[in-house]
Amino acid sequence: MWRADGQGEPVVLRGHAGQMSSAAFSPDGQRVVTTSEDKTVRVWRADGQGEPVVLRGHAEEVLSAVFNPDGRRVVTASVDGTARLWTLSIDKVRQLLRKANKDCLSVDDRMTYIGETESEAREHYEACERSYGRVPLSAATDP
């Protein structure tokens, strides 16, 4: 990505296993969402720092993605004929589940907390996601 004013070096986003099909900035310009033929969606910091959040769940190439106006959700469309709505705050919880010694995690926007082992937390989180018709954690995580 190049800055509009032409200053500095371009930011290179590497990580997709296949060709990227789209990229879009968040409303605040702080994040970029990319889609790819590798069936994944990645949410990056616009400065290129850190690791992207990887969203999995489409069965075929993901063609496009766009942030909603507040930047907390991303809508994706795929060759598989589906559109998915991803709540990014939920995905942050997914990242927290991977870290050890977390006593309390918020599993939804209503700030419902759980204080359990990782496997128990994952089980409750997935049940919560299914109850809202969203993709369970196990379908959206890295191997």
PDB file of C-alpha atoms in Angstrom:
ATOM      1  CA  MET A   1       0.000   0.000   0.000  1.00  0.00           C
ATOM      2  CA  TRP A   2       1.261   3.448  -0.848  1.00  0.00           C
ATOM      3  CA  ARG A   3       0.496   6.606   1.070  1.00  0.00           C
ATOM      4  CA  ALA A   4      -1.670   9.033  -0.897  1.00  0.00           C
ATOM      5  CA  ASP A   5       0.932  11.772  -0.394  1.00  0.00           C
ATOM      6  CA  GLY A   6       3.670   9.566  -1.883  1.00  0.00           C
ATOM      7  CA  GLN A   7       5.787   9.754   1.278  1.00  0.00           C
ATOM      8  CA  GLY A   8       7.647   6.810   2.796  1.00  0.00           C
ATOM      9  CA  GLU A   9       7.978   3.213   1.738  1.00  0.00           C
ATOM     10  CA  PRO A  10       4.938   1.161   0.717  1.00  0.00           C
ATOM     11  CA  VAL A  11       3.477  -1.247   3.281  1.00  0.00           C
ATOM     12  CA  VAL A  12       3.504  -4.852   2.045  1.00  0.00           C
ATOM     13  CA  LEU A  13       0.926  -7.263   3.468  1.00  0.00           C
ATOM     14  CA  ARG A  14       2.103 -10.871   3.192  1.00  0.00           C
ATOM     15  CA  GLY A  15       0.262 -13.930   4.387  1.00  0.00           C
ATOM     16  CA  HIS A  16      -2.378 -15.103   1.929  1.00  0.00           C
ATOM     17  CA  ALA A  17      -1.545 -18.437   0.299  1.00  0.00           C
ATOM     18  CA  GLY A  18      -3.239 -17.388  -2.927  1.00  0.00           C
ATOM     19  CA  GLN A  19      -3.835 -14.288  -4.994  1.00  0.00           C
ATOM     20  CA  MET A  20      -5.647 -11.435  -3.216  1.00  0.00           C
ATOM     21  CA  SER A  21      -8.982 -10.507  -4.734  1.00  0.00           C
ATOM     22  CA  SER A  22      -9.856  -7.332  -2.800  1.00  0.00           C
ATOM     23  CA  ALA A  23      -8.712  -4.897  -0.136  1.00  0.00           C
ATOM     24  CA  ALA A  24     -10.625  -2.214   1.777  1.00  0.00           C
ATOM     25  CA  PHE A  25      -9.792   0.234   4.563  1.00  0.00           C
ATOM     26  CA  SER A  26     -11.771   0.452   7.795  1.00  0.00           C
ATOM     27  CA  PRO A  27     -13.735   3.699   8.266  1.00  0.00           C
ATOM     28  CA  ASP A  28     -11.039   5.072  10.602  1.00  0.00           C
ATOM     29  CA  GLY A  29      -8.237   4.102   8.200  1.00  0.00           C
ATOM     30  CA  GLN A  30      -6.455   2.058  10.879  1.00  0.00           C
ATOM     31  CA  ARG A  31      -7.139  -1.414   9.448  1.00  0.00           C
ATOM     32  CA  VAL A  32      -7.286  -3.100   6.056  1.00  0.00           C
ATOM     33  CA  VAL A  33      -9.345  -6.175   5.208  1.00  0.00           C
ATOM     34  CA  THR A  34      -8.165  -8.404   2.355  1.00  0.00           C
ATOM     35  CA  THR A  35      -9.748 -11.390   0.631  1.00  0.00           C
ATOM     36  CA  SER A  36      -8.140 -14.165  -1.340  1.00  0.00           C
ATOM     37  CA  GLU A  37      -8.528 -17.246  -3.471  1.00  0.00           C
ATOM     38  CA  ASP A  38      -7.116 -19.139  -0.445  1.00  0.00           C
ATOM     39  CA  LYS A  39     -10.663 -18.952   1.082  1.00  0.00           C
ATOM     40  CA  THR A  40      -9.556 -16.623   3.896  1.00  0.00           C
ATOM     41  CA  VAL A  41     -10.143 -13.054   4.965  1.00  0.00           C
ATOM     42  CA  ARG A  42      -7.413 -11.168   6.801  1.00  0.00           C
ATOM     43  CA  VAL A  43      -7.709  -8.025   8.880  1.00  0.00           C
ATOM     44  CA  TRP A  44      -4.422  -6.120   9.114  1.00  0.00           C
ATOM     45  CA  ARG A  45      -3.190  -3.023  10.847  1.00  0.00           C
ATOM     46  CA  ALA A  46      -2.827  -0.403   8.107  1.00  0.00           C
ATOM     47  CA  ASP A  47       0.734   0.315   9.236  1.00  0.00           C
ATOM     48  CA  GLY A  48       1.640  -3.324   8.489  1.00  0.00           C
ATOM     49  CA  GLN A  49       2.714  -4.020  12.074  1.00  0.00           C
ATOM     50  CA  GLY A  50       1.760  -7.225  13.902  1.00  0.00           C
ATOM     51  CA  GLU A  51       0.030 -10.332  12.643  1.00  0.00           C
ATOM     52  CA  PRO A  52      -3.301 -10.183  10.820  1.00  0.00           C
ATOM     53  CA  VAL A  53      -6.491 -11.670  12.200  1.00  0.00           C
ATOM     54  CA  VAL A  54      -7.398 -14.580   9.909  1.00  0.00           C
ATOM     55  CA  LEU A  55     -11.089 -15.321   9.318  1.00  0.00           C
ATOM     56  CA  ARG A  56     -11.925 -18.771   7.980  1.00  0.00           C
ATOM     57  CA  GLY A  57     -15.239 -20.331   7.055  1.00  0.00           C
ATOM     58  CA  HIS A  58     -15.878 -19.854   3.333  1.00  0.00           C
ATOM     59  CA  ALA A  59     -15.702 -22.999   1.185  1.00  0.00           C
ATOM     60  CA  GLU A  60     -14.402 -21.202  -1.923  1.00  0.00           C
ATOM     61  CA  GLU A  61     -12.514 -18.064  -2.954  1.00  0.00           C
ATOM     62  CA  VAL A  62     -13.546 -14.921  -1.070  1.00  0.00           C
ATOM     63  CA  LEU A  63     -14.232 -12.171  -3.600  1.00  0.00           C
ATOM     64  CA  SER A  64     -14.889  -9.080  -1.520  1.00  0.00           C
ATOM     65  CA  ALA A  65     -15.108  -7.641   1.972  1.00  0.00           C
ATOM     66  CA  VAL A  66     -16.200  -4.355   3.463  1.00  0.00           C
ATOM     67  CA  PHE A  67     -16.272  -2.914   6.979  1.00  0.00           C
ATOM     68  CA  ASN A  68     -19.558  -1.681   8.411  1.00  0.00           C
ATOM     69  CA  PRO A  69     -19.673   2.059   9.271  1.00  0.00           C
ATOM     70  CA  ASP A  70     -18.419   1.637  12.866  1.00  0.00           C
ATOM     71  CA  GLY A  71     -15.596  -0.704  11.793  1.00  0.00           C
ATOM     72  CA  ARG A  72     -16.555  -3.489  14.203  1.00  0.00           C
ATOM     73  CA  ARG A  73     -17.943  -5.880  11.610  1.00  0.00           C
ATOM     74  CA  VAL A  74     -16.871  -7.103   8.193  1.00  0.00           C
ATOM     75  CA  VAL A  75     -19.173  -8.511   5.507  1.00  0.00           C
ATOM     76  CA  THR A  76     -17.594 -10.952   3.047  1.00  0.00           C
ATOM     77  CA  ALA A  77     -18.868 -12.517  -0.180  1.00  0.00           C
ATOM     78  CA  SER A  78     -17.562 -15.736  -1.691  1.00  0.00           C
ATOM     79  CA  VAL A  79     -17.709 -17.801  -4.862  1.00  0.00           C
ATOM     80  CA  ASP A  80     -19.390 -20.437  -2.654  1.00  0.00           C
ATOM     81  CA  GLY A  81     -22.566 -18.314  -2.856  1.00  0.00           C
ATOM     82  CA  THR A  82     -22.499 -17.141   0.743  1.00  0.00           C
ATOM     83  CA  ALA A  83     -22.078 -13.810   2.447  1.00  0.00           C
ATOM     84  CA  ARG A  84     -20.816 -13.790   6.025  1.00  0.00           C
ATOM     85  CA  LEU A  85     -20.944 -11.183   8.753  1.00  0.00           C
ATOM     86  CA  TRP A  86     -17.915 -11.280  11.053  1.00  0.00           C
ATOM     87  CA  THR A  87     -17.939  -9.473  14.393  1.00  0.00           C
ATOM     88  CA  LEU A  88     -14.343  -8.446  14.975  1.00  0.00           C
ATOM     89  CA  SER A  89     -14.704  -8.097  18.738  1.00  0.00           C
ATOM     90  CA  ILE A  90     -15.621 -11.801  18.867  1.00  0.00           C
ATOM     91  CA  ASP A  91     -12.494 -12.640  16.908  1.00  0.00           C
ATOM     92  CA  LYS A  92     -10.388 -10.758  19.470  1.00  0.00           C
ATOM     93  CA  VAL A  93     -11.818 -13.132  22.085  1.00  0.00           C
ATOM     94  CA  ARG A  94     -10.671 -16.018  19.856  1.00  0.00           C
ATOM     95  CA  GLN A  95      -7.139 -14.676  20.051  1.00  0.00           C
ATOM     96  CA  LEU A  96      -7.375 -14.358  23.827  1.00  0.00           C
ATOM     97  CA  LEU A  97      -8.484 -17.983  24.138  1.00  0.00           C
ATOM     98  CA  ARG A  98      -5.115 -19.026  22.755  1.00  0.00           C
ATOM     99  CA  LYS A  99      -3.214 -17.310  25.551  1.00  0.00           C
ATOM    100  CA  ALA A 100      -2.707 -19.122  28.837  1.00  0.00           C
ATOM    101  CA  ASN A 101      -3.955 -18.040  32.266  1.00  0.00           C
ATOM    102  CA  LYS A 102      -6.925 -15.948  31.202  1.00  0.00           C
ATOM    103  CA  ASP A 103      -9.399 -15.888  34.092  1.00  0.00           C
ATOM    104  CA  CYS A 104     -12.207 -13.957  32.511  1.00  0.00           C
ATOM    105  CA  LEU A 105     -13.200 -13.433  28.888  1.00  0.00           C
ATOM    106  CA  SER A 106     -16.077 -11.497  27.371  1.00  0.00           C
ATOM    107  CA  VAL A 107     -17.784 -13.723  24.841  1.00  0.00           C
ATOM    108  CA  ASP A 108     -20.212 -11.224  23.401  1.00  0.00           C
ATOM    109  CA  ASP A 109     -20.980  -7.535  22.984  1.00  0.00           C
ATOM    110  CA  ARG A 110     -23.089  -7.610  26.177  1.00  0.00           C
ATOM    111  CA  MET A 111     -19.954  -8.260  28.255  1.00  0.00           C
ATOM    112  CA  THR A 112     -20.995 -11.724  29.462  1.00  0.00           C
ATOM    113  CA  TYR A 113     -18.009 -13.166  31.300  1.00  0.00           C
ATOM    114  CA  ILE A 114     -16.760 -16.659  31.885  1.00  0.00           C
ATOM    115  CA  GLY A 115     -13.913 -17.837  34.071  1.00  0.00           C
ATOM    116  CA  GLU A 116     -13.075 -21.376  33.066  1.00  0.00           C
ATOM    117  CA  THR A 117     -10.368 -23.509  31.534  1.00  0.00           C
ATOM    118  CA  GLU A 118      -9.588 -22.898  27.869  1.00  0.00           C
ATOM    119  CA  SER A 119     -11.500 -25.986  26.707  1.00  0.00           C
ATOM    120  CA  GLU A 120     -14.571 -25.065  28.788  1.00  0.00           C
ATOM    121  CA  ALA A 121     -14.390 -21.471  27.562  1.00  0.00           C
ATOM    122  CA  ARG A 122     -14.121 -22.629  23.955  1.00  0.00           C
ATOM    123  CA  GLU A 123     -17.139 -24.932  24.398  1.00  0.00           C
ATOM    124  CA  HIS A 124     -19.307 -22.135  25.839  1.00  0.00           C
ATOM    125  CA  TYR A 125     -18.088 -19.666  23.238  1.00  0.00           C
ATOM    126  CA  GLU A 126     -19.011 -22.010  20.381  1.00  0.00           C
ATOM    127  CA  ALA A 127     -22.455 -22.648  21.895  1.00  0.00           C
ATOM    128  CA  CYS A 128     -22.982 -18.900  22.142  1.00  0.00           C
ATOM    129  CA  GLU A 129     -21.919 -18.384  18.518  1.00  0.00           C
ATOM    130  CA  ARG A 130     -24.253 -21.123  17.287  1.00  0.00           C
ATOM    131  CA  SER A 131     -27.155 -19.607  19.238  1.00  0.00           C
ATOM    132  CA  TYR A 132     -26.706 -16.401  17.219  1.00  0.00           C
ATOM    133  CA  GLY A 133     -26.346 -18.299  13.930  1.00  0.00           C
ATOM    134  CA  ARG A 134     -22.682 -17.353  13.581  1.00  0.00           C
ATOM    135  CA  VAL A 135     -19.701 -19.480  12.564  1.00  0.00           C
ATOM    136  CA  PRO A 136     -18.434 -21.453  15.591  1.00  0.00           C
ATOM    137  CA  LEU A 137     -14.915 -20.793  16.810  1.00  0.00           C
ATOM    138  CA  SER A 138     -13.629 -24.145  15.563  1.00  0.00           C
ATOM    139  CA  ALA A 139     -14.625 -23.249  11.997  1.00  0.00           C
ATOM    140  CA  ALA A 140     -12.886 -19.874  12.133  1.00  0.00           C
ATOM    141  CA  THR A 141      -9.578 -20.617  13.839  1.00  0.00           C
ATOM    142  CA  ASP A 142      -6.121 -21.457  12.658  1.00  0.00           C
ATOM    143  CA  PRO A 143      -5.180 -25.150  12.815  1.00  0.00           C
TER     144      PRO A 143
END
